[in-house]
mmCIF file of C-alpha atoms in Angstrom:
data_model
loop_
_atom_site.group_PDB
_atom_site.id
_atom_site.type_symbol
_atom_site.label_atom_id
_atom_site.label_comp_id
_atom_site.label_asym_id
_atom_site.label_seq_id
_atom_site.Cartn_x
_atom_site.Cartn_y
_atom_site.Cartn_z
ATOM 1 C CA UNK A 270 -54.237 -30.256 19.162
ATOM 2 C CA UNK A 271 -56.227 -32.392 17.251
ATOM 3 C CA UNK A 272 -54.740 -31.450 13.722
ATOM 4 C CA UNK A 273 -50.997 -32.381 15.750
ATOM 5 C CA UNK A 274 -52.146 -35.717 17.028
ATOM 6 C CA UNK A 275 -53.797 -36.502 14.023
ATOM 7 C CA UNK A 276 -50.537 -35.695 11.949
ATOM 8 C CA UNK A 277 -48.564 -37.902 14.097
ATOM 9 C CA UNK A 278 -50.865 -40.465 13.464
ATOM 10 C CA UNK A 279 -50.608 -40.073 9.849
ATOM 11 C CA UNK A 280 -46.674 -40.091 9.956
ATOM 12 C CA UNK A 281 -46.375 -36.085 8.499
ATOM 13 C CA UNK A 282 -45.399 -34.653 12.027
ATOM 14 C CA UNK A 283 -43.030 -31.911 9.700
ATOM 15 C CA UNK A 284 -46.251 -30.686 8.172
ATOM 16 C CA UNK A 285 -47.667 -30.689 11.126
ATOM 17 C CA UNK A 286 -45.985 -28.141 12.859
ATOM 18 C CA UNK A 287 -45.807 -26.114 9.790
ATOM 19 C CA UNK A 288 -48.959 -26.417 10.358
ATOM 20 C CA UNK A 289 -49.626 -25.306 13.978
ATOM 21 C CA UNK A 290 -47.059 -22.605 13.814
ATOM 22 C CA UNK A 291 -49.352 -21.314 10.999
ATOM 23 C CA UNK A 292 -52.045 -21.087 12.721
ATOM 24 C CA UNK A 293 -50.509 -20.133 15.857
ATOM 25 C CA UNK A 294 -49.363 -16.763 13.911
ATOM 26 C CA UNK A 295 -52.409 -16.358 12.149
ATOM 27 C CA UNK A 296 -54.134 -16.609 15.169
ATOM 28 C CA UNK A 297 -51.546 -14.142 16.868
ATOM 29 C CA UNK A 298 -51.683 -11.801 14.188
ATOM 30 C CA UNK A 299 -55.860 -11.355 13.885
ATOM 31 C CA UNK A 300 -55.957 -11.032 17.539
ATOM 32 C CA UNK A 301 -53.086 -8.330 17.525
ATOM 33 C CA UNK A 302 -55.055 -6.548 15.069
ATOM 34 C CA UNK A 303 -58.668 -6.653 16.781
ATOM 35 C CA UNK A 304 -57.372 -5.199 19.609
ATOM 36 C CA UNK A 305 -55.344 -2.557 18.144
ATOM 37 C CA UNK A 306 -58.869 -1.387 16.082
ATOM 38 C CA UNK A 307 -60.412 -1.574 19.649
ATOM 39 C CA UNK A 308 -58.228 1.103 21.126
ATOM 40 C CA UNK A 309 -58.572 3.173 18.393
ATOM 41 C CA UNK A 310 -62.213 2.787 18.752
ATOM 42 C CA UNK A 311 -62.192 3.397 22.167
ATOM 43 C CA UNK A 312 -60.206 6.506 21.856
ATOM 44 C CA UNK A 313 -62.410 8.011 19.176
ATOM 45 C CA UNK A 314 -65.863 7.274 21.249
ATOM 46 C CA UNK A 315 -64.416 8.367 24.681
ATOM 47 C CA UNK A 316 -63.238 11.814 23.287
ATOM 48 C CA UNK A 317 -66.648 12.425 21.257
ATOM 49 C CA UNK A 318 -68.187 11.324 24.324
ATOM 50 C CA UNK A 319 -66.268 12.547 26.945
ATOM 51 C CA UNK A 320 -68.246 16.296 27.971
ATOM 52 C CA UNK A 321 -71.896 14.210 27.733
ATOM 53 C CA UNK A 322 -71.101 11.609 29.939
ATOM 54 C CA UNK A 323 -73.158 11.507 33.431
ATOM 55 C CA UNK A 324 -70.924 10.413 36.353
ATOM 56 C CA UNK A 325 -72.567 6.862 36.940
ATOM 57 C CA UNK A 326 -71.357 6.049 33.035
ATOM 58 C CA UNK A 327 -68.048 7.545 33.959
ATOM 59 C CA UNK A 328 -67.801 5.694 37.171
ATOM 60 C CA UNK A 329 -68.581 2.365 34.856
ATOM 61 C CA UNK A 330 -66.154 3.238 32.534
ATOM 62 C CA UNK A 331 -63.291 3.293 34.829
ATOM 63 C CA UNK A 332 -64.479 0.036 36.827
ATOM 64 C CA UNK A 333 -65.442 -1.775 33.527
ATOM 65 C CA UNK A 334 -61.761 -3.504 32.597
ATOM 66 C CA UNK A 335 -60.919 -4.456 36.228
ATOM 67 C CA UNK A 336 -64.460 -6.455 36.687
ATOM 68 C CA UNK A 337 -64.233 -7.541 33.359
ATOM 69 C CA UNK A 338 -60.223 -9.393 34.683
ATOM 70 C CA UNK A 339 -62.206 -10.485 37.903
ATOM 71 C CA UNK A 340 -65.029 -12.023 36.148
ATOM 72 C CA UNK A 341 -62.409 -13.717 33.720
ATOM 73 C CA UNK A 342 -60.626 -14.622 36.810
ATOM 74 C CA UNK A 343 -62.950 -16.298 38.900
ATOM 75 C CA UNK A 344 -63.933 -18.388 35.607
ATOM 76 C CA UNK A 345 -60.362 -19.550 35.677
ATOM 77 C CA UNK A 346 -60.396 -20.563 39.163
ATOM 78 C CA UNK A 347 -63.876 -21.806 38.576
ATOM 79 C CA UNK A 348 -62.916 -24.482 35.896
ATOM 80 C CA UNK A 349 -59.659 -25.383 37.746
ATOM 81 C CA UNK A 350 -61.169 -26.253 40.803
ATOM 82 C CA UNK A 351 -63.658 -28.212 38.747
ATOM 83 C CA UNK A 352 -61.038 -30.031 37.064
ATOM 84 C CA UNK A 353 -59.010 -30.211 40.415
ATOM 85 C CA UNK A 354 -62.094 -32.301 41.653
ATOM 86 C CA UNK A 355 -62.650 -34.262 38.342
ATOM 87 C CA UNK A 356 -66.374 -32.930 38.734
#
């Protein structure tokens, strides 16, 4: 945002954009590949792991992802209502 306002400013909106679509796909493109090494990471642990595992660590590692979208979840509501407010 600030490299597109200051752009504007300058006069060089074209170069701008260029710009932010740049580093829009860059951004796109490293996140895109983090989470595809995760998943292979994840599939390589969970099969070496899978016959030692106790049930508690099993139990965790089903319940993990869904707490971890609640926790991210309430943070969302968290900040909106705090911006709802204009705390």
């Amino acid at each position: 945002m600030i490299v597109l306002l200051g752009a504007v400013a300058l006069g060089r909106t074209a170069l701008c954009v260029l710009l932010v679509i740049g580093y829009g796909l860059g951004m796109a493109a490293t996140l895109t590949l983090a989470g595809l090494l995760l998943v292979r990471l994840r599939d390589r642990i969970s099969a070496r792991a899978a016959g030692r595992a106790s049930a508690k660590q099993k139990t965790l590692g089903r319940m993990g992802p869904a707490a971890t979208a609640a926790l991210v979840l309430l943070v969302g509501i968290g900040l909106a209502a705090r911006a709802a407010t204009g705390v």
